[in-house]
């Protein structure tokens, strides 16, 4: 399949295009040119056309893209048109922050279906609407439910061990909020969220 | 100054190196080779050496880096050895999530000193330890305090307007949690945090 060969950097931009198109639909916009999309995103129109050309023909020269159609195609390509079940590991302040900001995950088809923590004082209690489950059950439940995505929200010192357990249980993608780089076997995807890293990318220039 | 010419992509990796070195110090590690650091981070040792060489000589061939010394140098380069005052705009669920996860910001020298919202029902109330101030005061307070960094946690439809006001008031760097690309004049830095984008970068491969 041609899609397999698309560079990671191109894939990494597709969700940004999808997000912009979703905003266009909110504004009842039906057609958008690569120039206009480029201006919205600070990406060159040529780059956008080149990125999209990996996946076929989405617009005609001079007429622009049909917003709804392109959005649907990107949703299909990114598998954003499906519902995904996720495990959240870590029910501390960070886990609580993630759950609080959870509305947007859900809107986009990402559902937390199990929350784990190893602290006996937390197990059995609730984190917002979720019951906190014993981390010892993580492997079993991830396997039973066929969960493919997990959010790691444990301290840095725990993150690698948690990732190992999750991957062994069948998880294929990790969204890591722990401030540490984690190692996974080939074929497993890890994405990182660490606001401090982003803030330091700002302060260098100040 | 030579530092001005360092490519953004190199700068973007420095906070990752700094984070790794901080973890090494937590483990009482005194010396680390570019090989070991590379293994921790999944970055080639040659890349690490090349990145660091932009800023001088930090280690001798064959002996590795002095962890404490390199960490101090990176802190200095990234201006992570200072205290930074930040404004948080948006006291909704997202703002609340950010404040809840605020401990790590503070540890790293990033201090929220003012929280703004435009909702009259929120103004005057508290978001955790912070009093929620009227957005109308944003420009005045940012100027008075000389705030250079702001966190945007408002809905997508509001983000650009808020960014414009902040930049006009003198803010130089924005950490944007709103799910939208924002436009700023040259010289202003924007970093984005959108977990949905990261999750879609995972699901493509599933």
mmCIF file of C-alpha atoms in Angstrom:
data_model
loop_
_atom_site.group_PDB
_atom_site.id
_atom_site.type_symbol
_atom_site.label_atom_id
_atom_site.label_comp_id
_atom_site.label_asym_id
_atom_site.label_seq_id
_atom_site.Cartn_x
_atom_site.Cartn_y
_atom_site.Cartn_z
ATOM 1 C CA UNK A 1 0.000 0.000 0.000
ATOM 2 C CA UNK A 2 1.291 3.439 -0.961
ATOM 3 C CA UNK A 3 0.148 4.941 2.361
ATOM 4 C CA UNK A 4 2.749 2.941 4.238
ATOM 5 C CA UNK A 5 5.519 4.895 2.588
ATOM 6 C CA UNK A 6 4.344 8.371 3.471
ATOM 7 C CA UNK A 7 7.016 10.158 5.554
ATOM 8 C CA UNK A 8 6.249 10.607 9.271
ATOM 9 C CA UNK A 9 6.621 14.361 8.928
ATOM 10 C CA UNK A 10 3.783 14.415 6.378
ATOM 11 C CA UNK A 11 1.580 12.280 8.623
ATOM 12 C CA UNK A 12 2.357 14.584 11.538
ATOM 13 C CA UNK A 13 0.822 17.509 9.610
ATOM 14 C CA UNK A 14 -2.410 15.751 8.603
ATOM 15 C CA UNK A 15 -4.110 16.198 12.017
ATOM 16 C CA UNK A 16 -3.356 19.937 11.758
ATOM 17 C CA UNK A 17 -5.052 20.064 8.349
ATOM 18 C CA UNK A 18 -7.970 18.072 9.724
ATOM 19 C CA UNK A 19 -8.329 20.446 12.670
ATOM 20 C CA UNK A 20 -8.343 23.473 10.351
ATOM 21 C CA UNK A 21 -10.967 21.901 8.056
ATOM 22 C CA UNK A 22 -13.167 21.118 11.049
ATOM 23 C CA UNK A 23 -12.990 24.790 12.040
ATOM 24 C CA UNK A 24 -13.927 25.748 8.438
ATOM 25 C CA UNK A 25 -17.021 23.575 8.673
ATOM 26 C CA UNK A 26 -17.940 25.318 11.922
ATOM 27 C CA UNK A 27 -17.836 28.544 9.913
ATOM 28 C CA UNK A 28 -19.975 27.078 7.092
ATOM 29 C CA UNK A 29 -17.147 27.370 4.642
ATOM 30 C CA UNK A 30 -17.541 24.998 1.676
ATOM 31 C CA UNK A 31 -14.434 25.523 -0.444
ATOM 32 C CA UNK A 32 -10.886 26.329 0.595
ATOM 33 C CA UNK A 33 -7.788 26.836 -1.545
ATOM 34 C CA UNK A 34 -4.348 25.602 -0.552
ATOM 35 C CA UNK A 35 -3.400 29.306 -0.323
ATOM 36 C CA UNK A 36 -6.140 29.998 2.223
ATOM 37 C CA UNK A 37 -5.398 26.822 4.184
ATOM 38 C CA UNK A 38 -1.708 27.714 4.109
ATOM 39 C CA UNK A 39 -2.449 31.164 5.470
ATOM 40 C CA UNK A 40 -4.557 29.668 8.279
ATOM 41 C CA UNK A 41 -1.754 27.316 9.267
ATOM 42 C CA UNK A 42 1.449 29.151 8.429
ATOM 43 C CA UNK A 43 2.379 26.325 6.039
ATOM 44 C CA UNK A 44 3.199 26.978 2.388
ATOM 45 C CA UNK A 45 0.427 26.097 -0.112
ATOM 46 C CA UNK A 46 2.980 24.055 -2.087
ATOM 47 C CA UNK A 47 3.744 21.990 1.031
ATOM 48 C CA UNK A 48 0.045 21.368 1.641
ATOM 49 C CA UNK A 49 -0.541 20.286 -1.963
ATOM 50 C CA UNK A 50 2.508 18.032 -1.834
ATOM 51 C CA UNK A 51 1.469 16.489 1.490
ATOM 52 C CA UNK A 52 -2.043 15.762 0.261
ATOM 53 C CA UNK A 53 -0.825 14.419 -3.083
ATOM 54 C CA UNK A 54 0.510 11.367 -1.228
ATOM 55 C CA UNK A 55 -3.086 10.280 -0.782
ATOM 56 C CA UNK A 56 -4.621 11.065 -4.160
ATOM 57 C CA UNK A 57 -6.351 13.958 -5.866
ATOM 58 C CA UNK A 58 -8.456 16.064 -3.515
ATOM 59 C CA UNK A 59 -8.936 19.266 -5.453
ATOM 60 C CA UNK A 60 -8.798 20.683 -8.932
ATOM 61 C CA UNK A 61 -6.178 23.279 -9.860
ATOM 62 C CA UNK A 62 -7.737 26.683 -9.385
ATOM 63 C CA UNK A 63 -10.989 25.627 -7.728
ATOM 64 C CA UNK A 64 -9.729 24.716 -4.241
ATOM 65 C CA UNK A 65 -10.703 21.839 -2.000
ATOM 66 C CA UNK A 66 -14.219 20.853 -1.058
ATOM 67 C CA UNK A 67 -13.933 21.275 2.729
ATOM 68 C CA UNK A 68 -16.349 18.499 3.695
ATOM 69 C CA UNK A 69 -14.921 15.999 1.234
ATOM 70 C CA UNK A 70 -11.293 16.679 2.145
ATOM 71 C CA UNK A 71 -12.149 16.496 5.828
ATOM 72 C CA UNK A 72 -13.867 13.157 5.382
ATOM 73 C CA UNK A 73 -10.884 11.816 3.448
ATOM 74 C CA UNK A 74 -8.428 12.973 6.123
ATOM 75 C CA UNK A 75 -10.615 11.469 8.823
ATOM 76 C CA UNK A 76 -10.539 8.177 6.969
ATOM 77 C CA UNK A 77 -6.765 8.305 6.392
ATOM 78 C CA UNK A 78 -6.038 9.141 10.033
ATOM 79 C CA UNK A 79 -8.699 6.647 11.216
ATOM 80 C CA UNK A 80 -10.285 9.575 13.001
ATOM 81 C CA UNK A 81 -13.691 8.370 11.761
ATOM 82 C CA UNK A 82 -13.611 5.522 14.291
ATOM 83 C CA UNK A 83 -14.099 5.267 18.026
ATOM 84 C CA UNK A 84 -10.974 4.399 20.002
ATOM 85 C CA UNK A 85 -10.810 2.937 23.484
ATOM 86 C CA UNK A 86 -7.976 4.095 25.698
ATOM 87 C CA UNK A 87 -6.548 3.172 29.071
ATOM 88 C CA UNK A 88 -5.329 5.953 31.378
ATOM 89 C CA UNK A 89 -2.543 4.926 33.716
ATOM 90 C CA UNK A 90 -1.987 7.223 36.675
ATOM 91 C CA UNK A 91 -4.763 8.784 38.743
ATOM 92 C CA UNK A 92 -2.737 11.581 40.360
ATOM 93 C CA UNK A 93 -2.881 15.315 39.644
ATOM 94 C CA UNK A 94 -1.796 14.753 36.070
ATOM 95 C CA UNK A 95 -4.380 12.017 35.465
ATOM 96 C CA UNK A 96 -6.991 14.295 36.991
ATOM 97 C CA UNK A 97 -5.939 17.143 34.682
ATOM 98 C CA UNK A 98 -6.247 14.844 31.664
ATOM 99 C CA UNK A 99 -9.691 13.644 32.704
ATOM 100 C CA UNK A 100 -10.793 17.248 33.292
ATOM 101 C CA UNK A 101 -9.746 18.126 29.779
ATOM 102 C CA UNK A 102 -11.301 14.937 28.508
ATOM 103 C CA UNK A 103 -14.260 16.487 26.679
ATOM 104 C CA UNK A 104 -12.193 17.190 23.613
ATOM 105 C CA UNK A 105 -10.800 13.657 23.477
ATOM 106 C CA UNK A 106 -14.321 12.274 23.488
ATOM 107 C CA UNK A 107 -15.564 14.675 20.812
ATOM 108 C CA UNK A 108 -12.848 13.285 18.569
ATOM 109 C CA UNK A 109 -13.672 9.645 19.195
ATOM 110 C CA UNK A 110 -11.115 8.914 21.923
ATOM 111 C CA UNK A 111 -12.744 7.238 24.912
ATOM 112 C CA UNK A 112 -11.122 6.416 28.226
ATOM 113 C CA UNK A 113 -12.472 3.004 29.223
ATOM 114 C CA UNK A 114 -10.211 2.133 32.148
ATOM 115 C CA UNK A 115 -8.171 4.124 34.678
ATOM 116 C CA UNK A 116 -5.374 2.453 36.625
ATOM 117 C CA UNK A 117 -3.225 3.382 39.594
ATOM 118 C CA UNK A 118 -0.990 1.346 41.899
ATOM 119 C CA UNK A 119 -1.651 3.405 45.030
ATOM 120 C CA UNK A 120 -3.873 1.306 47.356
ATOM 121 C CA UNK A 121 -5.373 4.529 48.736
ATOM 122 C CA UNK A 122 -6.681 5.412 45.283
ATOM 123 C CA UNK A 123 -7.821 2.006 44.062
ATOM 124 C CA UNK A 124 -11.593 1.689 44.225
ATOM 125 C CA UNK A 125 -12.092 5.449 44.514
ATOM 126 C CA UNK A 126 -13.231 7.591 41.595
ATOM 127 C CA UNK A 127 -11.377 9.932 39.302
ATOM 128 C CA UNK A 128 -14.214 12.068 37.975
ATOM 129 C CA UNK A 129 -16.572 9.538 36.362
ATOM 130 C CA UNK A 130 -14.059 6.684 36.328
ATOM 131 C CA UNK A 131 -13.427 4.024 38.950
ATOM 132 C CA UNK A 132 -9.712 3.721 39.679
ATOM 133 C CA UNK A 133 -8.589 0.152 39.073
ATOM 134 C CA UNK A 134 -5.579 -1.671 40.489
ATOM 135 C CA UNK A 135 -2.581 -1.487 38.144
ATOM 136 C CA UNK A 136 -2.155 -5.223 38.678
ATOM 137 C CA UNK A 137 -5.270 -5.702 36.523
ATOM 138 C CA UNK A 138 -3.871 -3.526 33.725
ATOM 139 C CA UNK A 139 -2.496 -6.320 31.581
ATOM 140 C CA UNK A 140 -5.623 -8.470 31.913
ATOM 141 C CA UNK A 141 -8.095 -5.677 31.170
ATOM 142 C CA UNK A 142 -6.091 -4.237 28.268
ATOM 143 C CA UNK A 143 -5.999 -7.712 26.693
ATOM 144 C CA UNK A 144 -9.674 -8.471 27.362
ATOM 145 C CA UNK A 145 -10.878 -5.165 25.920
ATOM 146 C CA UNK A 146 -8.334 -5.172 23.093
ATOM 147 C CA UNK A 147 -7.220 -1.659 24.036
ATOM 148 C CA UNK A 148 -4.704 -0.294 21.524
ATOM 149 C CA UNK A 149 -3.978 3.158 22.966
ATOM 150 C CA UNK A 150 -2.904 4.159 26.449
ATOM 151 C CA UNK A 151 -2.208 7.477 28.147
ATOM 152 C CA UNK A 152 0.693 7.415 30.574
ATOM 153 C CA UNK A 153 0.318 9.880 33.447
ATOM 154 C CA UNK A 154 2.589 8.341 36.088
ATOM 155 C CA UNK A 155 5.797 9.830 37.563
ATOM 156 C CA UNK A 156 8.881 9.781 35.319
ATOM 157 C CA UNK A 157 10.424 6.959 37.345
ATOM 158 C CA UNK A 158 7.441 4.667 36.661
ATOM 159 C CA UNK A 159 6.778 5.456 33.016
ATOM 160 C CA UNK A 160 9.081 2.913 31.358
ATOM 161 C CA UNK A 161 7.802 0.023 33.476
ATOM 162 C CA UNK A 162 4.188 0.971 32.759
ATOM 163 C CA UNK A 163 4.956 1.266 29.036
ATOM 164 C CA UNK A 164 6.574 -2.192 29.019
ATOM 165 C CA UNK A 165 3.512 -3.749 30.660
ATOM 166 C CA UNK A 166 1.122 -1.989 28.285
ATOM 167 C CA UNK A 167 3.052 -2.980 25.172
ATOM 168 C CA UNK A 168 3.294 -6.576 26.355
ATOM 169 C CA UNK A 169 -0.488 -6.553 26.823
ATOM 170 C CA UNK A 170 -1.016 -5.436 23.229
ATOM 171 C CA UNK A 171 -1.089 -1.637 23.291
ATOM 172 C CA UNK A 172 0.221 -0.176 20.014
ATOM 173 C CA UNK A 173 0.260 3.546 20.753
ATOM 174 C CA UNK A 174 1.204 5.557 23.838
ATOM 175 C CA UNK A 175 0.466 9.170 24.652
ATOM 176 C CA UNK A 176 3.106 9.909 27.271
ATOM 177 C CA UNK A 177 2.605 12.790 29.712
ATOM 178 C CA UNK A 178 5.412 11.621 32.004
ATOM 179 C CA UNK A 179 8.433 13.913 31.585
ATOM 180 C CA UNK A 180 10.720 11.188 30.303
ATOM 181 C CA UNK A 181 11.594 9.497 27.028
ATOM 182 C CA UNK A 182 10.345 5.910 26.882
ATOM 183 C CA UNK A 183 11.610 3.020 24.804
ATOM 184 C CA UNK A 184 9.341 0.708 22.891
ATOM 185 C CA UNK A 185 9.829 -2.062 20.335
ATOM 186 C CA UNK A 186 9.619 -1.224 16.610
ATOM 187 C CA UNK A 187 6.076 -0.680 15.398
ATOM 188 C CA UNK A 188 4.835 0.856 18.650
ATOM 189 C CA UNK A 189 4.092 4.601 18.433
ATOM 190 C CA UNK A 190 4.840 7.028 21.243
ATOM 191 C CA UNK A 191 3.803 10.672 21.317
ATOM 192 C CA UNK A 192 4.875 13.080 24.046
ATOM 193 C CA UNK A 193 3.196 15.915 25.851
ATOM 194 C CA UNK A 194 5.434 17.938 28.139
ATOM 195 C CA UNK A 195 4.533 21.629 28.486
ATOM 196 C CA UNK A 196 7.873 22.422 30.148
ATOM 197 C CA UNK A 197 9.728 21.327 27.016
ATOM 198 C CA UNK A 198 7.542 23.692 24.984
ATOM 199 C CA UNK A 199 8.067 26.560 27.421
ATOM 200 C CA UNK A 200 11.837 26.109 27.234
ATOM 201 C CA UNK A 201 11.607 26.188 23.439
ATOM 202 C CA UNK A 202 10.132 29.646 23.969
ATOM 203 C CA UNK A 203 12.486 31.001 26.645
ATOM 204 C CA UNK A 204 15.596 30.261 24.582
ATOM 205 C CA UNK A 205 14.478 33.056 22.256
ATOM 206 C CA UNK A 206 13.537 35.576 24.965
ATOM 207 C CA UNK B 1 26.135 36.066 18.506
ATOM 208 C CA UNK B 2 26.590 32.538 17.240
ATOM 209 C CA UNK B 3 23.606 31.265 19.280
ATOM 210 C CA UNK B 4 21.205 33.255 17.125
ATOM 211 C CA UNK B 5 22.052 31.097 14.141
ATOM 212 C CA UNK B 6 21.343 27.724 15.714
ATOM 213 C CA UNK B 7 18.578 25.954 13.758
ATOM 214 C CA UNK B 8 15.174 25.733 15.470
ATOM 215 C CA UNK B 9 15.244 21.955 15.229
ATOM 216 C CA UNK B 10 18.436 21.883 17.330
ATOM 217 C CA UNK B 11 16.923 24.240 19.909
ATOM 218 C CA UNK B 12 13.823 22.062 20.026
ATOM 219 C CA UNK B 13 15.945 19.104 21.188
ATOM 220 C CA UNK B 14 17.816 20.947 23.949
ATOM 221 C CA UNK B 15 14.944 20.759 26.475
ATOM 222 C CA UNK B 16 14.831 16.999 25.894
ATOM 223 C CA UNK B 17 18.543 16.746 26.678
ATOM 224 C CA UNK B 18 18.064 18.939 29.734
ATOM 225 C CA UNK B 19 15.208 16.754 30.965
ATOM 226 C CA UNK B 20 17.317 13.614 30.550
ATOM 227 C CA UNK B 21 20.265 15.152 32.407
ATOM 228 C CA UNK B 22 17.984 16.195 35.249
ATOM 229 C CA UNK B 23 16.829 12.576 35.537
ATOM 230 C CA UNK B 24 20.492 11.469 35.570
ATOM 231 C CA UNK B 25 21.155 13.778 38.496
ATOM 232 C CA UNK B 26 18.194 12.260 40.292
ATOM 233 C CA UNK B 27 19.953 8.919 39.859
ATOM 234 C CA UNK B 28 23.289 10.321 41.143
ATOM 235 C CA UNK B 29 24.903 9.780 37.786
ATOM 236 C CA UNK B 30 27.982 11.995 37.311
ATOM 237 C CA UNK B 31 29.207 11.207 33.790
ATOM 238 C CA UNK B 32 27.245 10.309 30.664
ATOM 239 C CA UNK B 33 28.502 9.546 27.168
ATOM 240 C CA UNK B 34 26.717 10.696 24.036
ATOM 241 C CA UNK B 35 26.083 6.969 23.396
ATOM 242 C CA UNK B 36 24.291 6.548 26.727
ATOM 243 C CA UNK B 37 22.359 9.792 26.329
ATOM 244 C CA UNK B 38 21.445 8.734 22.796
ATOM 245 C CA UNK B 39 20.159 5.404 24.053
ATOM 246 C CA UNK B 40 18.055 7.138 26.725
ATOM 247 C CA UNK B 41 16.494 9.425 24.132
ATOM 248 C CA UNK B 42 16.407 7.418 20.918
ATOM 249 C CA UNK B 43 18.600 10.050 19.256
ATOM 250 C CA UNK B 44 21.894 9.162 17.572
ATOM 251 C CA UNK B 45 25.045 10.027 19.557
ATOM 252 C CA UNK B 46 26.394 11.842 16.480
ATOM 253 C CA UNK B 47 23.280 14.043 16.424
ATOM 254 C CA UNK B 48 23.656 14.851 20.110
ATOM 255 C CA UNK B 49 27.332 15.754 19.695
ATOM 256 C CA UNK B 50 26.525 17.886 16.665
ATOM 257 C CA UNK B 51 23.642 19.648 18.433
ATOM 258 C CA UNK B 52 25.771 20.458 21.481
ATOM 259 C CA UNK B 53 28.748 21.556 19.378
ATOM 260 C CA UNK B 54 26.744 24.649 18.383
ATOM 261 C CA UNK B 55 27.301 25.917 21.918
ATOM 262 C CA UNK B 56 30.920 25.003 22.573
ATOM 263 C CA UNK B 57 32.877 22.083 23.973
ATOM 264 C CA UNK B 58 31.067 20.217 26.709
ATOM 265 C CA UNK B 59 32.918 16.916 26.865
ATOM 266 C CA UNK B 60 36.175 15.308 25.910
ATOM 267 C CA UNK B 61 36.262 12.557 23.268
ATOM 268 C CA UNK B 62 36.074 9.251 25.111
ATOM 269 C CA UNK B 63 35.330 10.545 28.604
ATOM 270 C CA UNK B 64 31.718 11.589 28.249
ATOM 271 C CA UNK B 65 29.910 14.628 29.596
ATOM 272 C CA UNK B 66 29.942 15.828 33.180
ATOM 273 C CA UNK B 67 26.209 15.602 33.892
ATOM 274 C CA UNK B 68 26.008 18.524 36.311
ATOM 275 C CA UNK B 69 28.129 20.806 34.188
ATOM 276 C CA UNK B 70 26.290 20.046 30.948
ATOM 277 C CA UNK B 71 22.960 20.453 32.702
ATOM 278 C CA UNK B 72 23.966 23.851 34.057
ATOM 279 C CA UNK B 73 25.137 24.943 30.612
ATOM 280 C CA UNK B 74 21.877 23.839 28.973
ATOM 281 C CA UNK B 75 19.883 25.582 31.697
ATOM 282 C CA UNK B 76 21.805 28.751 30.976
ATOM 283 C CA UNK B 77 21.397 28.432 27.182
ATOM 284 C CA UNK B 78 17.642 27.773 27.452
ATOM 285 C CA UNK B 79 17.297 30.447 30.173
ATOM 286 C CA UNK B 80 15.860 27.702 32.331
ATOM 287 C CA UNK B 81 17.975 28.972 35.236
ATOM 288 C CA UNK B 82 15.627 31.946 35.644
ATOM 289 C CA UNK B 83 12.161 32.430 37.041
ATOM 290 C CA UNK B 84 9.496 33.269 34.487
ATOM 291 C CA UNK B 85 6.154 34.917 35.114
ATOM 292 C CA UNK B 86 3.243 33.750 32.998
ATOM 293 C CA UNK B 87 -0.344 34.812 32.432
ATOM 294 C CA UNK B 88 -2.994 32.131 32.001
ATOM 295 C CA UNK B 89 -5.937 33.161 29.835
ATOM 296 C CA UNK B 90 -9.022 30.996 30.183
ATOM 297 C CA UNK B 91 -10.372 29.679 33.480
ATOM 298 C CA UNK B 92 -12.566 26.912 32.086
ATOM 299 C CA UNK B 93 -12.010 23.155 32.239
ATOM 300 C CA UNK B 94 -8.806 23.461 30.263
ATOM 301 C CA UNK B 95 -7.447 26.260 32.447
ATOM 302 C CA UNK B 96 -8.360 24.197 35.479
ATOM 303 C CA UNK B 97 -6.518 21.178 34.059
ATOM 304 C CA UNK B 98 -3.426 23.311 33.460
ATOM 305 C CA UNK B 99 -3.492 24.714 36.987
ATOM 306 C CA UNK B 100 -3.923 21.215 38.410
ATOM 307 C CA UNK B 101 -0.836 20.086 36.544
ATOM 308 C CA UNK B 102 0.912 23.258 37.558
ATOM 309 C CA UNK B 103 3.368 21.752 40.031
ATOM 310 C CA UNK B 104 5.761 20.769 37.291
ATOM 311 C CA UNK B 105 5.703 24.232 35.707
ATOM 312 C CA UNK B 106 6.663 25.764 39.032
ATOM 313 C CA UNK B 107 9.452 23.266 39.686
ATOM 314 C CA UNK B 108 10.980 24.396 36.417
ATOM 315 C CA UNK B 109 10.739 28.112 37.168
ATOM 316 C CA UNK B 110 7.487 28.886 35.347
ATOM 317 C CA UNK B 111 5.102 30.803 37.582
ATOM 318 C CA UNK B 112 1.519 31.731 36.823
ATOM 319 C CA UNK B 113 1.040 35.243 38.183
ATOM 320 C CA UNK B 114 -2.327 36.187 36.694
ATOM 321 C CA UNK B 115 -5.378 34.262 35.471
ATOM 322 C CA UNK B 116 -7.913 35.898 33.179
ATOM 323 C CA UNK B 117 -11.382 35.066 31.905
ATOM 324 C CA UNK B 118 -14.069 37.114 30.210
ATOM 325 C CA UNK B 119 -17.021 35.271 31.758
ATOM 326 C CA UNK B 120 -18.611 37.592 34.383
ATOM 327 C CA UNK B 121 -19.707 34.514 36.353
ATOM 328 C CA UNK B 122 -16.059 33.508 36.790
ATOM 329 C CA UNK B 123 -14.437 36.888 37.396
ATOM 330 C CA UNK B 124 -13.618 37.367 41.076
ATOM 331 C CA UNK B 125 -13.936 33.631 41.824
ATOM 332 C CA UNK B 126 -10.917 31.393 42.328
ATOM 333 C CA UNK B 127 -9.268 28.850 40.071
ATOM 334 C CA UNK B 128 -7.352 26.787 42.591
ATOM 335 C CA UNK B 129 -5.085 29.306 44.327
ATOM 336 C CA UNK B 130 -5.593 32.037 41.720
ATOM 337 C CA UNK B 131 -8.169 34.813 41.635
ATOM 338 C CA UNK B 132 -9.801 35.002 38.211
ATOM 339 C CA UNK B 133 -9.352 38.500 36.770
ATOM 340 C CA UNK B 134 -11.413 40.250 34.118
ATOM 341 C CA UNK B 135 -9.917 39.816 30.636
ATOM 342 C CA UNK B 136 -10.388 43.546 30.145
ATOM 343 C CA UNK B 137 -7.487 44.032 32.587
ATOM 344 C CA UNK B 138 -5.235 41.653 30.654
ATOM 345 C CA UNK B 139 -3.404 44.266 28.610
ATOM 346 C CA UNK B 140 -2.830 46.568 31.592
ATOM 347 C CA UNK B 141 -1.602 43.831 33.956
ATOM 348 C CA UNK B 142 0.627 42.155 31.358
ATOM 349 C CA UNK B 143 2.277 45.526 30.690
ATOM 350 C CA UNK B 144 2.610 46.460 34.353
ATOM 351 C CA UNK B 145 4.170 43.151 35.335
ATOM 352 C CA UNK B 146 6.252 42.898 32.164
ATOM 353 C CA UNK B 147 4.898 39.387 31.528
ATOM 354 C CA UNK B 148 6.621 37.780 28.526
ATOM 355 C CA UNK B 149 4.895 34.384 28.389
ATOM 356 C CA UNK B 150 1.209 33.525 28.305
ATOM 357 C CA UNK B 151 -0.741 30.292 28.251
ATOM 358 C CA UNK B 152 -3.836 30.362 26.063
ATOM 359 C CA UNK B 153 -6.620 28.091 27.288
ATOM 360 C CA UNK B 154 -9.673 29.659 25.683
ATOM 361 C CA UNK B 155 -11.989 28.130 23.054
ATOM 362 C CA UNK B 156 -10.621 27.923 19.495
ATOM 363 C CA UNK B 157 -12.859 30.778 18.351
ATOM 364 C CA UNK B 158 -11.320 33.157 20.939
ATOM 365 C CA UNK B 159 -7.660 32.200 20.687
ATOM 366 C CA UNK B 160 -6.549 34.542 17.902
ATOM 367 C CA UNK B 161 -8.138 37.590 19.515
ATOM 368 C CA UNK B 162 -6.556 36.770 22.873
ATOM 369 C CA UNK B 163 -3.172 36.228 21.210
ATOM 370 C CA UNK B 164 -3.424 39.601 19.451
ATOM 371 C CA UNK B 165 -4.154 41.390 22.735
ATOM 372 C CA UNK B 166 -1.323 39.594 24.542
ATOM 373 C CA UNK B 167 1.222 40.329 21.826
ATOM 374 C CA UNK B 168 0.175 43.964 21.693
ATOM 375 C CA UNK B 169 0.698 44.137 25.462
ATOM 376 C CA UNK B 170 4.250 42.842 25.111
ATOM 377 C CA UNK B 171 4.044 39.049 25.425
ATOM 378 C CA UNK B 172 6.809 37.354 23.412
ATOM 379 C CA UNK B 173 5.924 33.693 23.769
ATOM 380 C CA UNK B 174 2.616 31.812 23.746
ATOM 381 C CA UNK B 175 1.860 28.280 24.875
ATOM 382 C CA UNK B 176 -1.369 27.590 23.041
ATOM 383 C CA UNK B 177 -3.721 24.859 24.303
ATOM 384 C CA UNK B 178 -6.609 26.044 22.106
ATOM 385 C CA UNK B 179 -7.085 23.602 19.206
ATOM 386 C CA UNK B 180 -6.316 26.155 16.513
ATOM 387 C CA UNK B 181 -3.297 27.627 14.756
ATOM 388 C CA UNK B 182 -2.685 31.237 15.719
ATOM 389 C CA UNK B 183 -0.873 33.957 13.817
ATOM 390 C CA UNK B 184 1.654 36.260 15.390
ATOM 391 C CA UNK B 185 4.115 38.850 14.109
ATOM 392 C CA UNK B 186 7.720 37.810 13.409
ATOM 393 C CA UNK B 187 9.789 37.352 16.552
ATOM 394 C CA UNK B 188 6.904 36.048 18.664
ATOM 395 C CA UNK B 189 7.127 32.341 19.538
ATOM 396 C CA UNK B 190 4.126 30.042 19.657
ATOM 397 C CA UNK B 191 4.172 26.461 20.891
ATOM 398 C CA UNK B 192 1.154 24.170 20.670
ATOM 399 C CA UNK B 193 -0.276 21.511 22.918
ATOM 400 C CA UNK B 194 -3.141 19.505 21.449
ATOM 401 C CA UNK B 195 -3.409 15.901 22.612
ATOM 402 C CA UNK B 196 -5.914 15.054 19.859
ATOM 403 C CA UNK B 197 -3.310 15.883 17.214
ATOM 404 C CA UNK B 198 -0.895 13.506 18.942
ATOM 405 C CA UNK B 199 -3.502 10.766 19.213
ATOM 406 C CA UNK B 200 -4.269 11.045 15.497
ATOM 407 C CA UNK B 201 -0.562 10.749 14.756
ATOM 408 C CA UNK B 202 -0.839 7.405 16.514
ATOM 409 C CA UNK B 203 -4.071 6.101 15.009
ATOM 410 C CA UNK B 204 -2.840 6.583 11.444
ATOM 411 C CA UNK B 205 -0.438 3.711 12.080
ATOM 412 C CA UNK B 206 -2.928 1.410 13.834
#
